């Protein structure tokens, strides 16, 4: 049977099991939206900005593990999703973004709303394709989903000219793809795995360093088996959180720039690193020349380019985390040595690790009458939602506090923008995650800087009745920027003071959303409880200590073990925010 | 060190931009680059000459392999191979004496004179980079008007 390109598009989405797409229409994609409008299998969420659409698709994808889908028009529609594509590329988020294009006959003529979608998106997609002939459309879509979801996941852009949406072709959705240039390696080399097992048995101070790859692979059980069997302490990157229970005795928490003292010290002193789907990002390694100086490295990653890129791997293993760890655990269990001897052998190292952890645990002090500490709000939110919530964060101090204090016990329940660090990601991504799981509690932990970058999507939360719980840690600062200025720019707050932020309670109310405000520590729990109980979306605006800094912190360019653990003395004395004339922030500070 | 890498790619529009973009985005050198069809119409061959230490070359190979439309990547520098480049060199030959000299140089280097006008000769010379440089050096005193080079191509020698 012959179908139009638009019908092929919709039928293909159905074949992929897509239930929701996010987007905004425009001239060249009207036909696609028209066909979508006349069916009920694929729901269109009309966002208020294309950046909202692409981050919602990311949130949907991060929560479910399956490619999120966005549909936007040519020109400005496409350029508005570029940040989301780059974000997804960095964080390996599976996405298929459909962009409209001017009719094939006009391409290259500077036609109305023409942009070189393929050229613009090439460096920030895993793959992209311009569909020139309606006959190719189904195959291109099939391949796009396949590429996005397999191997190291990532965003794929499919550019569809207007005439391709209207012309007809025979529809046949392929069962299989054959891409001769794309065959990800899934199972690891047996010999290398045996070598790795040998190293593990020899090691005296080993660390398991778990990254996002363990999440994409769904390998929480395997990570746990490896740790339990070998009694090796575990640390996670911000992207790996949830892969190992935060409450497990072998868990050292997050590592890196704002990681725990314990995790960073253990990394520094280790004689063996078992990197599991982690890419030795500079926020993790700190100064490379002093990174884990005594460690041999086993590196498991599905993407060969991640291996030996920043840090040399003595035993590289290309493959899927879950498959490789299964085999590694099998090999280890069949080797000599009984569990009690492993425990005995590991005792001195674990004793040292526990000592570090006791020496400088994550801590804050909430005094009753003083200002609310952001960590206190997060801690309370964690207590109230333990292991039941999906936490989605924006970017800044609040993100790092959330990573530190939310001891996620499950994968895909801590969603954040790590690699690109995209402010404005959090709220739309939370909406996307909520759309995927309408009955779960979804918390959006944000701050006024990030939130104001995509607040227009409040309309979507309200209209689609998506009960996202917004926890806005309001410091009226680009807090993370202010922290760097405090530490490295002698406290000159150049363009980091957000001063006149809007009244977020009223703002929420303007969209028909419940707004709650917490002004002091005594309010925190009540506001959280009321917000969590409420059936619809909620904006909870927490006035917090404006000058709280996030520690530990490895200063940029510093070595792993050179952490700053608290405000240096000069910061403990009074601080005055510098404000330009005419900016009267106090006027809108909650009284 | 210099490496000659051949990259077999799908013959799709935009593939060259993908490969070239990869080099520029990651700050890898391109010393020369040539693209041409192969006997299989669906496949093209890109030959890139690049340079870098071992770690960089390993990354380049892996990054190239990661491109979906790349089918095969071979670092020819690691094996016995033959390299060729062709140059077209236009020289000024106003005096008869220069013309005689030009013909002698062509003979010595087994270059061809493929075009001539009353004022110029055009040389075609093929060989490795060293030979082409030698010809250019010899012709320079006569006055070179223009040089066009193909960029290097290379092929592996098969074992006997
Ligand atoms: C303000 C700010 C502060 C930050 N501070 C920190 C910090 O203190 N600590 C920290 O850790 N991060 C921090 N980050 C995040 C940091 O920038 C990186 O995003 C993060 O460290 C990368 O995590 P990862 O190594 O797990 O890699 P990811 O980006 O998650 O990459 C995953 C890796 O796994 C591989 N992979 C994918 N799928 C599979 C599979 N199935 N099998 C095997 N391998 C697979 C991929 O090829 C890739 O190499 C911060 C970010 C911001 C914005
Ligand atoms: C789109 C974007 N622009 C700028 C930055 C640089 N940046 C990193 S953190 C930060 C401040 C974040 O402020 P806010 O959202 O209020 O969070 P806070 O640090 O106060 O918790 C800025 C400006 C960024 N990460 N993303
Ligand atoms: Mg802020």
Tab-separated table of N, CA, C and O in Angstrom, chain A residues 366-406:
chain	number	residue	atom	x	y	z
A	366	UNK	N	22.737	22.766	60.096
A	366	UNK	CA	21.528	23.560	60.015
A	366	UNK	C	21.173	24.040	61.408
A	366	UNK	O	20.797	23.259	62.269
A	367	UNK	N	21.331	25.359	61.611
A	367	UNK	CA	20.919	25.888	62.903
A	367	UNK	C	19.491	26.373	62.786
A	367	UNK	O	19.113	26.975	61.776
A	368	UNK	N	18.728	26.098	63.828
A	368	UNK	CA	17.282	26.325	63.805
A	368	UNK	C	16.834	27.680	63.294
A	368	UNK	O	16.042	27.776	62.368
A	369	UNK	N	17.403	28.736	63.857
A	369	UNK	CA	16.859	30.066	63.552
A	369	UNK	C	17.554	30.740	62.374
A	369	UNK	O	17.101	31.749	61.864
A	370	UNK	N	18.685	30.157	61.978
A	370	UNK	CA	19.459	30.812	60.914
A	370	UNK	C	18.849	30.523	59.543
A	370	UNK	O	17.788	29.946	59.423
A	371	UNK	N	19.576	30.915	58.507
A	371	UNK	CA	19.059	30.705	57.160
A	371	UNK	C	19.038	29.219	56.804
A	371	UNK	O	19.832	28.442	57.325
A	372	UNK	N	18.181	28.893	55.875
A	372	UNK	CA	18.064	27.497	55.463
A	372	UNK	C	19.286	27.089	54.645
A	372	UNK	O	19.698	27.787	53.716
A	373	UNK	N	19.841	25.936	55.018
A	373	UNK	CA	20.954	25.403	54.233
A	373	UNK	C	20.379	24.574	53.082
A	373	UNK	O	19.473	23.760	53.299
A	374	UNK	N	20.914	24.755	51.883
A	374	UNK	CA	20.385	23.999	50.742
A	374	UNK	C	20.490	22.486	50.953
A	374	UNK	O	19.582	21.738	50.571
A	375	UNK	N	21.596	22.073	51.591
A	375	UNK	CA	21.774	20.636	51.827
A	375	UNK	C	20.653	20.085	52.703
A	375	UNK	O	20.239	18.937	52.549
A	376	UNK	N	20.181	20.931	53.609
A	376	UNK	CA	19.113	20.504	54.517
A	376	UNK	C	17.833	20.222	53.726
A	376	UNK	O	17.142	19.224	53.962
A	377	UNK	N	17.543	21.089	52.766
A	377	UNK	CA	16.338	20.895	51.947
A	377	UNK	C	16.455	19.577	51.172
A	377	UNK	O	15.521	18.773	51.121
A	378	UNK	N	17.620	19.354	50.607
A	378	UNK	CA	17.806	18.140	49.797
A	378	UNK	C	17.751	16.892	50.678
A	378	UNK	O	17.119	15.898	50.330
A	379	UNK	N	18.390	16.990	51.815
A	379	UNK	CA	18.379	15.889	52.770
A	379	UNK	C	16.943	15.521	53.148
A	379	UNK	O	16.563	14.350	53.168
A	380	UNK	N	16.158	16.526	53.435
A	380	UNK	CA	14.756	16.299	53.820
A	380	UNK	C	13.980	15.701	52.648
A	380	UNK	O	13.184	14.781	52.826
A	381	UNK	N	14.210	16.243	51.482
A	381	UNK	CA	13.503	15.721	50.300
A	381	UNK	C	13.863	14.255	50.091
A	381	UNK	O	13.016	13.422	49.744
A	382	UNK	N	15.132	13.945	50.327
A	382	UNK	CA	15.588	12.554	50.201
A	382	UNK	C	14.887	11.659	51.220
A	382	UNK	O	14.340	10.609	50.896
A	383	UNK	N	14.852	12.135	52.454
A	383	UNK	CA	14.192	11.359	53.512
A	383	UNK	C	12.732	11.077	53.187
A	383	UNK	O	12.239	9.982	53.415
A	384	UNK	N	12.081	12.085	52.641
A	384	UNK	CA	10.648	11.960	52.398
A	384	UNK	C	10.315	11.115	51.166
A	384	UNK	O	9.194	10.660	51.012
A	385	UNK	N	11.274	10.938	50.285
A	385	UNK	CA	10.956	10.232	49.032
A	385	UNK	C	11.831	9.008	48.808
A	385	UNK	O	11.770	8.390	47.760
A	386	UNK	N	12.633	8.654	49.795
A	386	UNK	CA	13.667	7.620	49.680
A	386	UNK	C	13.382	6.543	48.637
A	386	UNK	O	12.398	5.812	48.738
A	387	UNK	N	14.244	6.442	47.668
A	387	UNK	CA	14.199	5.374	46.666
A	387	UNK	C	12.898	5.314	45.883
A	387	UNK	O	12.638	4.348	45.194
A	388	UNK	N	12.049	6.312	46.016
A	388	UNK	CA	10.806	6.275	45.257
A	388	UNK	C	10.777	7.365	44.182
A	388	UNK	O	9.953	7.315	43.292
A	389	UNK	N	11.673	8.308	44.286
A	389	UNK	CA	11.582	9.450	43.372
A	389	UNK	C	12.608	9.372	42.251
A	389	UNK	O	13.674	8.781	42.400
A	390	UNK	N	12.241	9.978	41.131
A	390	UNK	CA	13.223	10.255	40.085
A	390	UNK	C	13.653	11.698	40.297
A	390	UNK	O	12.817	12.599	40.350
A	391	UNK	N	14.953	11.896	40.464
A	391	UNK	CA	15.460	13.242	40.710
A	391	UNK	C	16.064	13.782	39.418
A	391	UNK	O	16.887	13.110	38.787
A	392	UNK	N	15.639	14.954	39.024
A	392	UNK	CA	16.188	15.573	37.818
A	392	UNK	C	16.763	16.917	38.238
A	392	UNK	O	16.082	17.687	38.925
A	393	UNK	N	17.996	17.191	37.867
A	393	UNK	CA	18.588	18.445	38.333
A	393	UNK	C	18.930	19.375	37.179
A	393	UNK	O	19.034	18.960	36.029
A	394	UNK	N	19.104	20.621	37.530
A	394	UNK	CA	19.682	21.587	36.613
A	394	UNK	C	21.184	21.617	36.849
A	394	UNK	O	21.744	20.622	37.317
A	395	UNK	N	21.809	22.741	36.561
A	395	UNK	CA	23.266	22.787	36.646
A	395	UNK	C	23.720	23.907	37.574
A	395	UNK	O	23.283	25.043	37.440
A	396	UNK	N	24.554	23.546	38.503
A	396	UNK	CA	25.085	24.534	39.438
A	396	UNK	C	25.329	23.871	40.790
A	396	UNK	O	25.469	22.649	40.877
A	397	UNK	N	25.375	24.686	41.815
A	397	UNK	CA	25.621	24.145	43.156
A	397	UNK	C	24.546	23.144	43.560
A	397	UNK	O	24.819	22.085	44.115
A	398	UNK	N	23.291	23.506	43.274
A	398	UNK	CA	22.182	22.629	43.669
A	398	UNK	C	22.339	21.229	43.072
A	398	UNK	O	21.997	20.230	43.668
A	399	UNK	N	22.897	21.189	41.868
A	399	UNK	CA	23.118	19.907	41.181
A	399	UNK	C	24.106	19.043	41.961
A	399	UNK	O	23.903	17.851	42.182
A	400	UNK	N	25.178	19.680	42.405
A	400	UNK	CA	26.206	18.944	43.129
A	400	UNK	C	25.716	18.534	44.518
A	400	UNK	O	25.976	17.426	44.978
A	401	UNK	N	24.951	19.421	45.175
A	401	UNK	CA	24.405	19.019	46.475
A	401	UNK	C	23.439	17.845	46.295
A	401	UNK	O	23.424	16.923	47.084
A	402	UNK	N	22.656	17.922	45.237
A	402	UNK	CA	21.717	16.820	44.986
A	402	UNK	C	22.492	15.522	44.759
A	402	UNK	O	22.140	14.463	45.275
A	403	UNK	N	23.577	15.603	43.982
A	403	UNK	CA	24.384	14.416	43.711
A	403	UNK	C	24.994	13.869	45.000
A	403	UNK	O	25.111	12.671	45.201
A	404	UNK	N	25.372	14.780	45.905
A	404	UNK	CA	26.008	14.344	47.152
A	404	UNK	C	25.005	13.739	48.130
A	404	UNK	O	25.289	12.747	48.788
A	405	UNK	N	23.850	14.358	48.244
A	405	UNK	CA	22.950	13.977	49.334
A	405	UNK	C	21.816	13.038	48.942
A	405	UNK	O	21.182	12.454	49.794
A	406	UNK	N	21.528	12.918	47.655
A	406	UNK	CA	20.491	11.971	47.253
A	406	UNK	C	21.137	10.627	47.020
A	406	UNK	O	21.736	10.396	45.984
